Amino acid sequence: MNPRYDFTGQVAFVTGAAKGMGLATARMFVANGASVALVDRDGDLAEREAERIMAEGGKAFSIACDVSEEEQVAAAVDATAASFGRLDMAFNNAGIQVPPSDAAEESLSAFKRVVAVNQRGVWACMKHELRIMRRQGSGAIVNCSSLGGLVGLPERAAYHGTKHAVLGMTKSAGVEYAPRGIRINAICPGTVDTPMVADMLEGQPDAMAGILKLQPIGRLGRADEIAAAVLWLCSPAASFVIGVALPVDGGFTAH
Ligand SMILES: NC(=O)c1ccc[n+]([C@@H]2O[C@H](COP(=O)([O-])OP(=O)(O)OC[C@H]3O[C@@H](n4cnc5c(N)ncnc54)[C@H](O)[C@@H]3O)[C@@H](O)[C@H]2O)c1
């Protein structure tokens, strides 16, 4: 997968960039000329990936940051703007799963953990990215929701709640900032082959067949298929697209 845009001279901020769809998106931004901040709680892994990109001739640097801590997010955004001089595009992607649970039994600690990363993390990232972008009067932000932002599934109340919240924040901030030259959208990935899904399937040999039954396309998504949608939303090709929740899910939410 090799979509072509000209992001030369532009700066992208990607959270959860050490692995999975965040890493695929960071690499695709670099392949299209952008300078990229790889932001991740796992600073060592993010650093290794940034070094790999630089060894291949790309412009990247890593920042260790837990998106559930607002001060760390503010510092990461400021470090990106200070290093590269601006901030044009952001993919607020860092997120976690919590184990499926009967809604009557879900623990408060799991609920707090998933809200802190998936909902408060996106809120903090958007807040501090907008601080820089509104000064410039330009920018594009893509927040990572999920098919879980569009539909409900049994035993997923907490996770799906956070992903619905991402869409509410996207739409509200999207209409607020559209007149100021900043476009904010969300993607809703279906089940994608990443370390998160590998962890989810570990020890459940029969689970894959159940997942595939729900995917009209008959396979899992690939991380680069999500990256391609993020780049499109950030590109001038999506210049009239504001506040959408774009499913990239092999047809999951179409039935
Ligand atoms: N994989 C899927 O099928 C799928 C489907 C729908 C939505 N999503 C969403 O896509 C996003 C990425 O998923 P993935 O499958 O690539 O995940 P992944 O687990 O493979 O990678 C996630 C990355 O985020 C980082 N991260 C986790 N918590 C963090 C925090 N608090 N601060 C900073 N970094 C943190 C991890 O270290 C890791 O590098 C998540 O928001 C997830 O909810 C995934």
PDB file of C-alpha atoms and ligand atoms in Angstrom:
ATOM      1  CA  MET A   1       0.000   0.000   0.000  1.00  0.00           C
ATOM      2  CA  ASN A   2       1.617   3.226  -1.135  1.00  0.00           C
ATOM      3  CA  PRO A   3      -0.753   6.189  -1.450  1.00  0.00           C
ATOM      4  CA  ARG A   4       0.945   9.385  -2.663  1.00  0.00           C
ATOM      5  CA  TYR A   5       0.575  12.801  -1.068  1.00  0.00           C
ATOM      6  CA  ASP A   6       3.032  15.644  -0.792  1.00  0.00           C
ATOM      7  CA  PHE A   7       3.455  16.367   2.920  1.00  0.00           C
ATOM      8  CA  THR A   8       6.920  17.851   2.455  1.00  0.00           C
ATOM      9  CA  GLY A   9       7.630  20.451   5.153  1.00  0.00           C
ATOM     10  CA  GLN A  10       4.655  19.310   7.244  1.00  0.00           C
ATOM     11  CA  VAL A  11       4.787  17.919  10.760  1.00  0.00           C
ATOM     12  CA  ALA A  12       2.721  15.028  12.121  1.00  0.00           C
ATOM     13  CA  PHE A  13       2.140  13.944  15.735  1.00  0.00           C
ATOM     14  CA  VAL A  14       1.116  10.284  16.169  1.00  0.00           C
ATOM     15  CA  THR A  15       0.256   8.709  19.521  1.00  0.00           C
ATOM     16  CA  GLY A  16       0.556   4.994  20.156  1.00  0.00           C
ATOM     17  CA  ALA A  17       3.173   5.117  17.408  1.00  0.00           C
ATOM     18  CA  ALA A  18       5.472   2.348  18.643  1.00  0.00           C
ATOM     19  CA  LYS A  19       3.251  -0.461  17.316  1.00  0.00           C
ATOM     20  CA  GLY A  20       0.214  -1.430  15.310  1.00  0.00           C
ATOM     21  CA  MET A  21      -1.746   1.112  13.344  1.00  0.00           C
ATOM     22  CA  GLY A  22       0.030   4.089  14.949  1.00  0.00           C
ATOM     23  CA  LEU A  23       3.395   2.855  13.710  1.00  0.00           C
ATOM     24  CA  ALA A  24       2.000   2.079  10.239  1.00  0.00           C
ATOM     25  CA  THR A  25       0.550   5.604  10.057  1.00  0.00           C
ATOM     26  CA  ALA A  26       3.763   7.264  11.276  1.00  0.00           C
ATOM     27  CA  ARG A  27       5.737   5.374   8.618  1.00  0.00           C
ATOM     28  CA  MET A  28       3.244   6.295   5.885  1.00  0.00           C
ATOM     29  CA  PHE A  29       3.423   9.992   6.863  1.00  0.00           C
ATOM     30  CA  VAL A  30       7.232   9.790   6.585  1.00  0.00           C
ATOM     31  CA  ALA A  31       7.004   8.023   3.204  1.00  0.00           C
ATOM     32  CA  ASN A  32       4.980  11.012   1.996  1.00  0.00           C
ATOM     33  CA  GLY A  33       7.529  13.602   3.120  1.00  0.00           C
ATOM     34  CA  ALA A  34       6.285  14.595   6.609  1.00  0.00           C
ATOM     35  CA  SER A  35       8.415  14.897   9.739  1.00  0.00           C
ATOM     36  CA  VAL A  36       6.870  12.765  12.472  1.00  0.00           C
ATOM     37  CA  ALA A  37       6.849  12.685  16.276  1.00  0.00           C
ATOM     38  CA  LEU A  38       6.362   9.076  17.421  1.00  0.00           C
ATOM     39  CA  VAL A  39       4.630   9.425  20.785  1.00  0.00           C
ATOM     40  CA  ASP A  40       4.153   6.362  22.965  1.00  0.00           C
ATOM     41  CA  ARG A  41       4.020   5.204  26.576  1.00  0.00           C
ATOM     42  CA  ASP A  42       6.722   2.710  25.563  1.00  0.00           C
ATOM     43  CA  GLY A  43       9.476   5.268  24.978  1.00  0.00           C
ATOM     44  CA  ASP A  44      12.186   2.684  24.247  1.00  0.00           C
ATOM     45  CA  LEU A  45      10.219   0.995  21.495  1.00  0.00           C
ATOM     46  CA  ALA A  46       9.183   4.357  20.018  1.00  0.00           C
ATOM     47  CA  GLU A  47      12.845   5.406  20.028  1.00  0.00           C
ATOM     48  CA  ARG A  48      13.895   2.237  18.200  1.00  0.00           C
ATOM     49  CA  GLU A  49      11.213   2.797  15.549  1.00  0.00           C
ATOM     50  CA  ALA A  50      12.194   6.479  15.150  1.00  0.00           C
ATOM     51  CA  GLU A  51      15.837   5.441  14.720  1.00  0.00           C
ATOM     52  CA  ARG A  52      14.809   2.893  12.091  1.00  0.00           C
ATOM     53  CA  ILE A  53      12.917   5.609  10.180  1.00  0.00           C
ATOM     54  CA  MET A  54      15.915   7.965  10.377  1.00  0.00           C
ATOM     55  CA  ALA A  55      18.290   5.225   9.215  1.00  0.00           C
ATOM     56  CA  GLU A  56      16.028   4.852   6.166  1.00  0.00           C
ATOM     57  CA  GLY A  57      16.377   8.606   5.491  1.00  0.00           C
ATOM     58  CA  GLY A  58      13.096   9.828   7.072  1.00  0.00           C
ATOM     59  CA  LYS A  59      12.620  12.628   9.594  1.00  0.00           C
ATOM     60  CA  ALA A  60      11.325  11.408  12.945  1.00  0.00           C
ATOM     61  CA  PHE A  61      11.848  11.586  16.659  1.00  0.00           C
ATOM     62  CA  SER A  62      10.322   9.774  19.593  1.00  0.00           C
ATOM     63  CA  ILE A  63       8.692  11.061  22.759  1.00  0.00           C
ATOM     64  CA  ALA A  64       7.881   8.942  25.803  1.00  0.00           C
ATOM     65  CA  CYS A  65       4.415  10.034  26.895  1.00  0.00           C
ATOM     66  CA  ASP A  66       1.441   8.511  28.641  1.00  0.00           C
ATOM     67  CA  VAL A  67      -1.583  10.169  27.011  1.00  0.00           C
ATOM     68  CA  SER A  68      -3.634   9.748  30.176  1.00  0.00           C
ATOM     69  CA  GLU A  69      -1.364  12.354  31.855  1.00  0.00           C
ATOM     70  CA  GLU A  70      -2.270  15.810  30.560  1.00  0.00           C
ATOM     71  CA  GLU A  71       1.053  17.432  31.513  1.00  0.00           C
ATOM     72  CA  GLN A  72       2.956  14.782  29.551  1.00  0.00           C
ATOM     73  CA  VAL A  73       0.730  15.389  26.527  1.00  0.00           C
ATOM     74  CA  ALA A  74       1.227  19.166  26.745  1.00  0.00           C
ATOM     75  CA  ALA A  75       5.005  18.678  26.948  1.00  0.00           C
ATOM     76  CA  ALA A  76       5.012  16.233  23.999  1.00  0.00           C
ATOM     77  CA  VAL A  77       3.054  18.631  21.791  1.00  0.00           C
ATOM     78  CA  ASP A  78       5.321  21.539  22.795  1.00  0.00           C
ATOM     79  CA  ALA A  79       8.457  19.456  22.129  1.00  0.00           C
ATOM     80  CA  THR A  80       7.160  18.601  18.644  1.00  0.00           C
ATOM     81  CA  ALA A  81       6.353  22.215  17.802  1.00  0.00           C
ATOM     82  CA  ALA A  82       9.731  23.342  19.201  1.00  0.00           C
ATOM     83  CA  SER A  83      11.716  20.713  17.265  1.00  0.00           C
ATOM     84  CA  PHE A  84       9.966  20.995  13.933  1.00  0.00           C
ATOM     85  CA  GLY A  85       8.631  24.571  14.165  1.00  0.00           C
ATOM     86  CA  ARG A  86       4.964  23.719  13.586  1.00  0.00           C
ATOM     87  CA  LEU A  87       2.245  21.071  13.855  1.00  0.00           C
ATOM     88  CA  ASP A  88       0.104  20.255  10.829  1.00  0.00           C
ATOM     89  CA  MET A  89      -1.403  16.811  11.390  1.00  0.00           C
ATOM     90  CA  ALA A  90      -2.185  14.586  14.345  1.00  0.00           C
ATOM     91  CA  PHE A  91      -3.413  11.019  14.712  1.00  0.00           C
ATOM     92  CA  ASN A  92      -4.682  10.553  18.273  1.00  0.00           C
ATOM     93  CA  ASN A  93      -4.513   6.796  18.191  1.00  0.00           C
ATOM     94  CA  ALA A  94      -3.165   5.513  21.537  1.00  0.00           C
ATOM     95  CA  GLY A  95      -5.731   3.250  23.138  1.00  0.00           C
ATOM     96  CA  ILE A  96      -6.179   0.140  25.205  1.00  0.00           C
ATOM     97  CA  GLN A  97      -8.647  -2.716  25.553  1.00  0.00           C
ATOM     98  CA  VAL A  98      -9.896  -4.009  28.861  1.00  0.00           C
ATOM     99  CA  PRO A  99     -11.016  -7.627  29.271  1.00  0.00           C
ATOM    100  CA  PRO A 100     -14.623  -8.287  28.197  1.00  0.00           C
ATOM    101  CA  SER A 101     -16.945  -8.228  31.182  1.00  0.00           C
ATOM    102  CA  ASP A 102     -20.585  -8.719  32.059  1.00  0.00           C
ATOM    103  CA  ALA A 103     -21.860  -5.143  32.458  1.00  0.00           C
ATOM    104  CA  ALA A 104     -23.055  -6.017  35.947  1.00  0.00           C
ATOM    105  CA  GLU A 105     -19.571  -7.081  36.982  1.00  0.00           C
ATOM    106  CA  GLU A 106     -17.135  -4.689  35.300  1.00  0.00           C
ATOM    107  CA  SER A 107     -14.587  -3.392  37.791  1.00  0.00           C
ATOM    108  CA  LEU A 108     -14.286   0.318  38.515  1.00  0.00           C
ATOM    109  CA  SER A 109     -10.511   0.082  38.043  1.00  0.00           C
ATOM    110  CA  ALA A 110     -10.898  -1.311  34.489  1.00  0.00           C
ATOM    111  CA  PHE A 111     -13.482   1.381  33.702  1.00  0.00           C
ATOM    112  CA  LYS A 112     -11.223   4.156  35.021  1.00  0.00           C
ATOM    113  CA  ARG A 113      -8.204   2.794  33.128  1.00  0.00           C
ATOM    114  CA  VAL A 114      -9.922   2.596  29.746  1.00  0.00           C
ATOM    115  CA  VAL A 115     -11.557   6.029  30.152  1.00  0.00           C
ATOM    116  CA  ALA A 116      -8.225   7.581  31.189  1.00  0.00           C
ATOM    117  CA  VAL A 117      -6.422   6.406  28.055  1.00  0.00           C
ATOM    118  CA  ASN A 118      -9.081   6.186  25.338  1.00  0.00           C
ATOM    119  CA  GLN A 119     -11.252   9.168  26.247  1.00  0.00           C
ATOM    120  CA  ARG A 120      -9.207  11.541  28.417  1.00  0.00           C
ATOM    121  CA  GLY A 121      -6.109  10.827  26.297  1.00  0.00           C
ATOM    122  CA  VAL A 122      -7.838  11.921  23.088  1.00  0.00           C
ATOM    123  CA  TRP A 123      -9.308  14.938  24.902  1.00  0.00           C
ATOM    124  CA  ALA A 124      -5.856  16.013  26.153  1.00  0.00           C
ATOM    125  CA  CYS A 125      -4.160  15.450  22.796  1.00  0.00           C
ATOM    126  CA  MET A 126      -6.781  17.412  20.906  1.00  0.00           C
ATOM    127  CA  LYS A 127      -6.711  20.248  23.454  1.00  0.00           C
ATOM    128  CA  HIS A 128      -2.963  20.769  23.230  1.00  0.00           C
ATOM    129  CA  GLU A 129      -2.677  20.186  19.475  1.00  0.00           C
ATOM    130  CA  LEU A 130      -5.375  22.853  18.970  1.00  0.00           C
ATOM    131  CA  ARG A 131      -3.377  25.273  21.112  1.00  0.00           C
ATOM    132  CA  ILE A 132      -0.630  25.153  18.434  1.00  0.00           C
ATOM    133  CA  MET A 133      -2.847  24.747  15.368  1.00  0.00           C
ATOM    134  CA  ARG A 134      -5.146  27.690  16.191  1.00  0.00           C
ATOM    135  CA  ARG A 135      -2.083  29.950  16.260  1.00  0.00           C
ATOM    136  CA  GLN A 136      -1.229  28.744  12.756  1.00  0.00           C
ATOM    137  CA  GLY A 137      -4.857  28.861  11.551  1.00  0.00           C
ATOM    138  CA  SER A 138      -4.434  25.442   9.936  1.00  0.00           C
ATOM    139  CA  GLY A 139      -4.226  21.754  10.775  1.00  0.00           C
ATOM    140  CA  ALA A 140      -5.907  18.366  10.520  1.00  0.00           C
ATOM    141  CA  ILE A 141      -6.643  16.037  13.425  1.00  0.00           C
ATOM    142  CA  VAL A 142      -7.834  12.422  13.193  1.00  0.00           C
ATOM    143  CA  ASN A 143      -9.050  10.745  16.366  1.00  0.00           C
ATOM    144  CA  CYS A 144      -9.097   6.973  16.640  1.00  0.00           C
ATOM    145  CA  SER A 145     -12.509   5.608  17.531  1.00  0.00           C
ATOM    146  CA  SER A 146     -13.569   2.078  16.555  1.00  0.00           C
ATOM    147  CA  LEU A 147     -16.462   0.069  15.228  1.00  0.00           C
ATOM    148  CA  GLY A 148     -17.105   0.182  18.982  1.00  0.00           C
ATOM    149  CA  GLY A 149     -17.909   3.898  18.557  1.00  0.00           C
ATOM    150  CA  LEU A 150     -20.762   3.061  16.189  1.00  0.00           C
ATOM    151  CA  VAL A 151     -22.364  -0.102  17.545  1.00  0.00           C
ATOM    152  CA  GLY A 152     -22.709  -1.995  20.811  1.00  0.00           C
ATOM    153  CA  LEU A 153     -21.459  -5.509  21.533  1.00  0.00           C
ATOM    154  CA  PRO A 154     -22.038  -7.709  24.579  1.00  0.00           C
ATOM    155  CA  GLU A 155     -19.467  -7.384  27.382  1.00  0.00           C
ATOM    156  CA  ARG A 156     -17.943  -4.236  25.873  1.00  0.00           C
ATOM    157  CA  ALA A 157     -19.801  -1.420  27.645  1.00  0.00           C
ATOM    158  CA  ALA A 158     -16.729   0.371  29.008  1.00  0.00           C
ATOM    159  CA  TYR A 159     -14.530   0.149  25.888  1.00  0.00           C
ATOM    160  CA  HIS A 160     -17.384   0.998  23.504  1.00  0.00           C
ATOM    161  CA  GLY A 161     -18.397   3.879  25.786  1.00  0.00           C
ATOM    162  CA  THR A 162     -14.970   5.461  25.371  1.00  0.00           C
ATOM    163  CA  LYS A 163     -15.051   5.030  21.602  1.00  0.00           C
ATOM    164  CA  HIS A 164     -18.531   6.645  21.399  1.00  0.00           C
ATOM    165  CA  ALA A 165     -17.116   9.503  23.483  1.00  0.00           C
ATOM    166  CA  VAL A 166     -14.301  10.004  20.964  1.00  0.00           C
ATOM    167  CA  LEU A 167     -16.934  10.647  18.293  1.00  0.00           C
ATOM    168  CA  GLY A 168     -18.763  13.192  20.465  1.00  0.00           C
ATOM    169  CA  MET A 169     -15.526  15.097  21.070  1.00  0.00           C
ATOM    170  CA  THR A 170     -14.621  14.882  17.368  1.00  0.00           C
ATOM    171  CA  LYS A 171     -17.932  16.295  16.191  1.00  0.00           C
ATOM    172  CA  SER A 172     -18.100  19.099  18.767  1.00  0.00           C
ATOM    173  CA  ALA A 173     -14.501  20.242  18.355  1.00  0.00           C
ATOM    174  CA  GLY A 174     -14.858  19.676  14.589  1.00  0.00           C
ATOM    175  CA  VAL A 175     -17.697  22.176  14.219  1.00  0.00           C
ATOM    176  CA  GLU A 176     -15.990  24.586  16.625  1.00  0.00           C
ATOM    177  CA  TYR A 177     -12.717  24.663  14.706  1.00  0.00           C
ATOM    178  CA  ALA A 178     -13.915  24.309  11.088  1.00  0.00           C
ATOM    179  CA  PRO A 179     -14.264  28.098  10.726  1.00  0.00           C
ATOM    180  CA  ARG A 180     -10.688  28.498  12.012  1.00  0.00           C
ATOM    181  CA  GLY A 181      -9.102  26.368   9.277  1.00  0.00           C
ATOM    182  CA  ILE A 182      -8.693  23.178  11.297  1.00  0.00           C
ATOM    183  CA  ARG A 183     -10.388  19.918  10.268  1.00  0.00           C
ATOM    184  CA  ILE A 184     -11.134  17.292  12.910  1.00  0.00           C
ATOM    185  CA  ASN A 185     -12.392  13.823  11.971  1.00  0.00           C
ATOM    186  CA  ALA A 186     -12.393  10.288  13.343  1.00  0.00           C
ATOM    187  CA  ILE A 187     -11.806   6.833  11.956  1.00  0.00           C
ATOM    188  CA  CYS A 188     -13.644   3.756  13.157  1.00  0.00           C
ATOM    189  CA  PRO A 189     -11.455   0.736  12.438  1.00  0.00           C
ATOM    190  CA  GLY A 190     -12.905  -2.755  12.334  1.00  0.00           C
ATOM    191  CA  THR A 191     -10.854  -5.654  13.626  1.00  0.00           C
ATOM    192  CA  VAL A 192      -7.294  -5.084  12.437  1.00  0.00           C
ATOM    193  CA  ASP A 193      -4.309  -7.398  12.656  1.00  0.00           C
ATOM    194  CA  THR A 194      -2.168  -5.616  15.275  1.00  0.00           C
ATOM    195  CA  PRO A 195      -0.465  -6.632  18.536  1.00  0.00           C
ATOM    196  CA  MET A 196      -3.658  -5.541  20.378  1.00  0.00           C
ATOM    197  CA  VAL A 197      -5.762  -8.120  18.524  1.00  0.00           C
ATOM    198  CA  ALA A 198      -3.022 -10.771  18.798  1.00  0.00           C
ATOM    199  CA  ASP A 199      -3.074 -10.252  22.596  1.00  0.00           C
ATOM    200  CA  MET A 200      -6.883 -10.448  22.615  1.00  0.00           C
ATOM    201  CA  LEU A 201      -6.837 -13.752  20.705  1.00  0.00           C
ATOM    202  CA  GLU A 202      -4.066 -15.340  22.740  1.00  0.00           C
ATOM    203  CA  GLY A 203      -5.302 -18.516  24.363  1.00  0.00           C
ATOM    204  CA  GLN A 204      -8.620 -18.424  22.458  1.00  0.00           C
ATOM    205  CA  PRO A 205      -8.002 -20.580  19.351  1.00  0.00           C
ATOM    206  CA  ASP A 206     -11.693 -20.508  18.355  1.00  0.00           C
ATOM    207  CA  ALA A 207     -12.182 -16.754  18.637  1.00  0.00           C
ATOM    208  CA  MET A 208     -10.817 -15.946  15.159  1.00  0.00           C
ATOM    209  CA  ALA A 209     -13.596 -17.878  13.390  1.00  0.00           C
ATOM    210  CA  GLY A 210     -16.198 -15.866  15.347  1.00  0.00           C
ATOM    211  CA  ILE A 211     -14.499 -12.577  14.430  1.00  0.00           C
ATOM    212  CA  LEU A 212     -14.258 -13.464  10.747  1.00  0.00           C
ATOM    213  CA  LYS A 213     -17.969 -14.341  10.652  1.00  0.00           C
ATOM    214  CA  LEU A 214     -18.716 -10.674  11.473  1.00  0.00           C
ATOM    215  CA  GLN A 215     -16.404  -9.308   8.751  1.00  0.00           C
ATOM    216  CA  PRO A 216     -18.204  -9.278   5.372  1.00  0.00           C
ATOM    217  CA  ILE A 217     -14.807  -8.978   3.665  1.00  0.00           C
ATOM    218  CA  GLY A 218     -13.790 -12.290   5.275  1.00  0.00           C
ATOM    219  CA  ARG A 219     -10.457 -11.218   6.745  1.00  0.00           C
ATOM    220  CA  LEU A 220      -8.936  -8.912   9.331  1.00  0.00           C
ATOM    221  CA  GLY A 221      -7.872  -5.427   8.321  1.00  0.00           C
ATOM    222  CA  ARG A 222      -4.225  -4.483   7.913  1.00  0.00           C
ATOM    223  CA  ALA A 223      -2.618  -1.586   9.771  1.00  0.00           C
ATOM    224  CA  ASP A 224      -1.654   0.084   6.480  1.00  0.00           C
ATOM    225  CA  GLU A 225      -5.336   0.130   5.437  1.00  0.00           C
ATOM    226  CA  ILE A 226      -6.055   2.259   8.509  1.00  0.00           C
ATOM    227  CA  ALA A 227      -2.994   4.434   7.846  1.00  0.00           C
ATOM    228  CA  ALA A 228      -4.189   5.091   4.284  1.00  0.00           C
ATOM    229  CA  ALA A 229      -7.544   6.364   5.594  1.00  0.00           C
ATOM    230  CA  VAL A 230      -5.826   8.614   8.159  1.00  0.00           C
ATOM    231  CA  LEU A 231      -3.547  10.125   5.509  1.00  0.00           C
ATOM    232  CA  TRP A 232      -6.517  10.765   3.229  1.00  0.00           C
ATOM    233  CA  LEU A 233      -8.394  12.544   6.042  1.00  0.00           C
ATOM    234  CA  CYS A 234      -5.302  14.707   6.704  1.00  0.00           C
ATOM    235  CA  SER A 235      -4.746  15.485   3.031  1.00  0.00           C
ATOM    236  CA  PRO A 236      -6.137  18.290   0.844  1.00  0.00           C
ATOM    237  CA  ALA A 237      -8.221  15.576  -0.871  1.00  0.00           C
ATOM    238  CA  ALA A 238     -10.462  15.659   2.229  1.00  0.00           C
ATOM    239  CA  SER A 239     -10.620  19.475   2.404  1.00  0.00           C
ATOM    240  CA  PHE A 240     -14.453  19.535   2.772  1.00  0.00           C
ATOM    241  CA  VAL A 241     -14.624  16.670   5.304  1.00  0.00           C
ATOM    242  CA  ILE A 242     -15.357  17.729   8.900  1.00  0.00           C
ATOM    243  CA  GLY A 243     -16.536  15.791  11.939  1.00  0.00           C
ATOM    244  CA  VAL A 244     -17.035  12.439  10.219  1.00  0.00           C
ATOM    245  CA  ALA A 245     -16.788   9.020  11.837  1.00  0.00           C
ATOM    246  CA  LEU A 246     -15.294   7.071   8.943  1.00  0.00           C
ATOM    247  CA  PRO A 247     -15.737   3.294   9.218  1.00  0.00           C
ATOM    248  CA  VAL A 248     -12.723   1.383   7.867  1.00  0.00           C
ATOM    249  CA  ASP A 249     -14.009  -2.025   8.814  1.00  0.00           C
ATOM    250  CA  GLY A 250     -14.396  -4.427   5.900  1.00  0.00           C
ATOM    251  CA  GLY A 251     -18.167  -3.907   6.070  1.00  0.00           C
ATOM    252  CA  PHE A 252     -18.676  -4.790   9.760  1.00  0.00           C
ATOM    253  CA  THR A 253     -20.991  -1.858  10.505  1.00  0.00           C
ATOM    254  CA  ALA A 254     -22.802  -2.072   7.150  1.00  0.00           C
ATOM    255  CA  HIS A 255     -25.022  -4.907   8.376  1.00  0.00           C
TER     256      HIS A 255
HETATM  257  N1  LIG B   1      -6.710  -3.461  16.405  1.00  0.00           N
HETATM  258  C1  LIG B   1      -8.002  -3.339  16.266  1.00  0.00           C
HETATM  259  O1  LIG B   1      -8.685  -4.257  15.805  1.00  0.00           O
HETATM  260  C2  LIG B   1      -8.696  -2.041  16.618  1.00  0.00           C
HETATM  261  C3  LIG B   1     -10.012  -1.873  16.214  1.00  0.00           C
HETATM  262  C4  LIG B   1     -10.662  -0.679  16.478  1.00  0.00           C
HETATM  263  C5  LIG B   1     -10.002   0.335  17.136  1.00  0.00           C
HETATM  264  N2  LIG B   1      -8.718   0.141  17.542  1.00  0.00           N
HETATM  265  C6  LIG B   1      -8.058   1.251  18.216  1.00  0.00           C
HETATM  266  O2  LIG B   1      -6.924   1.616  17.469  1.00  0.00           O
HETATM  267  C7  LIG B   1      -5.917   2.152  18.321  1.00  0.00           C
HETATM  268  C8  LIG B   1      -4.596   1.422  18.102  1.00  0.00           C
HETATM  269  O3  LIG B   1      -4.819   0.061  18.239  1.00  0.00           O
HETATM  270  P1  LIG B   1      -3.720  -1.038  17.885  1.00  0.00           P
HETATM  271  O4  LIG B   1      -4.492  -2.257  17.583  1.00  0.00           O
HETATM  272  O5  LIG B   1      -2.745  -0.494  16.905  1.00  0.00           O
HETATM  273  O6  LIG B   1      -3.062  -1.196  19.335  1.00  0.00           O
HETATM  274  P2  LIG B   1      -1.646  -1.828  19.797  1.00  0.00           P
HETATM  275  O7  LIG B   1      -1.893  -2.317  21.189  1.00  0.00           O
HETATM  276  O8  LIG B   1      -1.158  -2.785  18.788  1.00  0.00           O
HETATM  277  O9  LIG B   1      -0.710  -0.551  19.860  1.00  0.00           O
HETATM  278  C9  LIG B   1      -1.074   0.511  20.708  1.00  0.00           C
HETATM  279  C10 LIG B   1       0.119   1.403  21.009  1.00  0.00           C
HETATM  280  O10 LIG B   1      -0.374   2.418  21.896  1.00  0.00           O
HETATM  281  C11 LIG B   1       0.531   2.551  22.991  1.00  0.00           C
HETATM  282  N3  LIG B   1      -0.199   3.020  24.177  1.00  0.00           N
HETATM  283  C12 LIG B   1      -1.084   2.339  24.944  1.00  0.00           C
HETATM  284  N4  LIG B   1      -1.492   3.104  25.970  1.00  0.00           N
HETATM  285  C13 LIG B   1      -0.856   4.285  25.862  1.00  0.00           C
HETATM  286  C14 LIG B   1      -0.844   5.475  26.631  1.00  0.00           C
HETATM  287  N5  LIG B   1      -1.562   5.585  27.759  1.00  0.00           N
HETATM  288  N6  LIG B   1      -0.088   6.505  26.224  1.00  0.00           N
HETATM  289  C15 LIG B   1       0.677   6.397  25.107  1.00  0.00           C
HETATM  290  N7  LIG B   1       0.731   5.298  24.346  1.00  0.00           N
HETATM  291  C16 LIG B   1      -0.028   4.255  24.716  1.00  0.00           C
HETATM  292  C17 LIG B   1       1.115   1.148  23.187  1.00  0.00           C
HETATM  293  O11 LIG B   1       2.358   1.197  23.870  1.00  0.00           O
HETATM  294  C18 LIG B   1       1.242   0.673  21.734  1.00  0.00           C
HETATM  295  O12 LIG B   1       2.487   1.045  21.183  1.00  0.00           O
HETATM  296  C19 LIG B   1      -6.492   2.041  19.736  1.00  0.00           C
HETATM  297  O13 LIG B   1      -7.090   3.266  20.099  1.00  0.00           O
HETATM  298  C20 LIG B   1      -7.550   0.963  19.594  1.00  0.00           C
HETATM  299  O14 LIG B   1      -8.554   1.078  20.573  1.00  0.00           O
HETATM  300  C21 LIG B   1      -8.041  -1.019  17.307  1.00  0.00           C
END
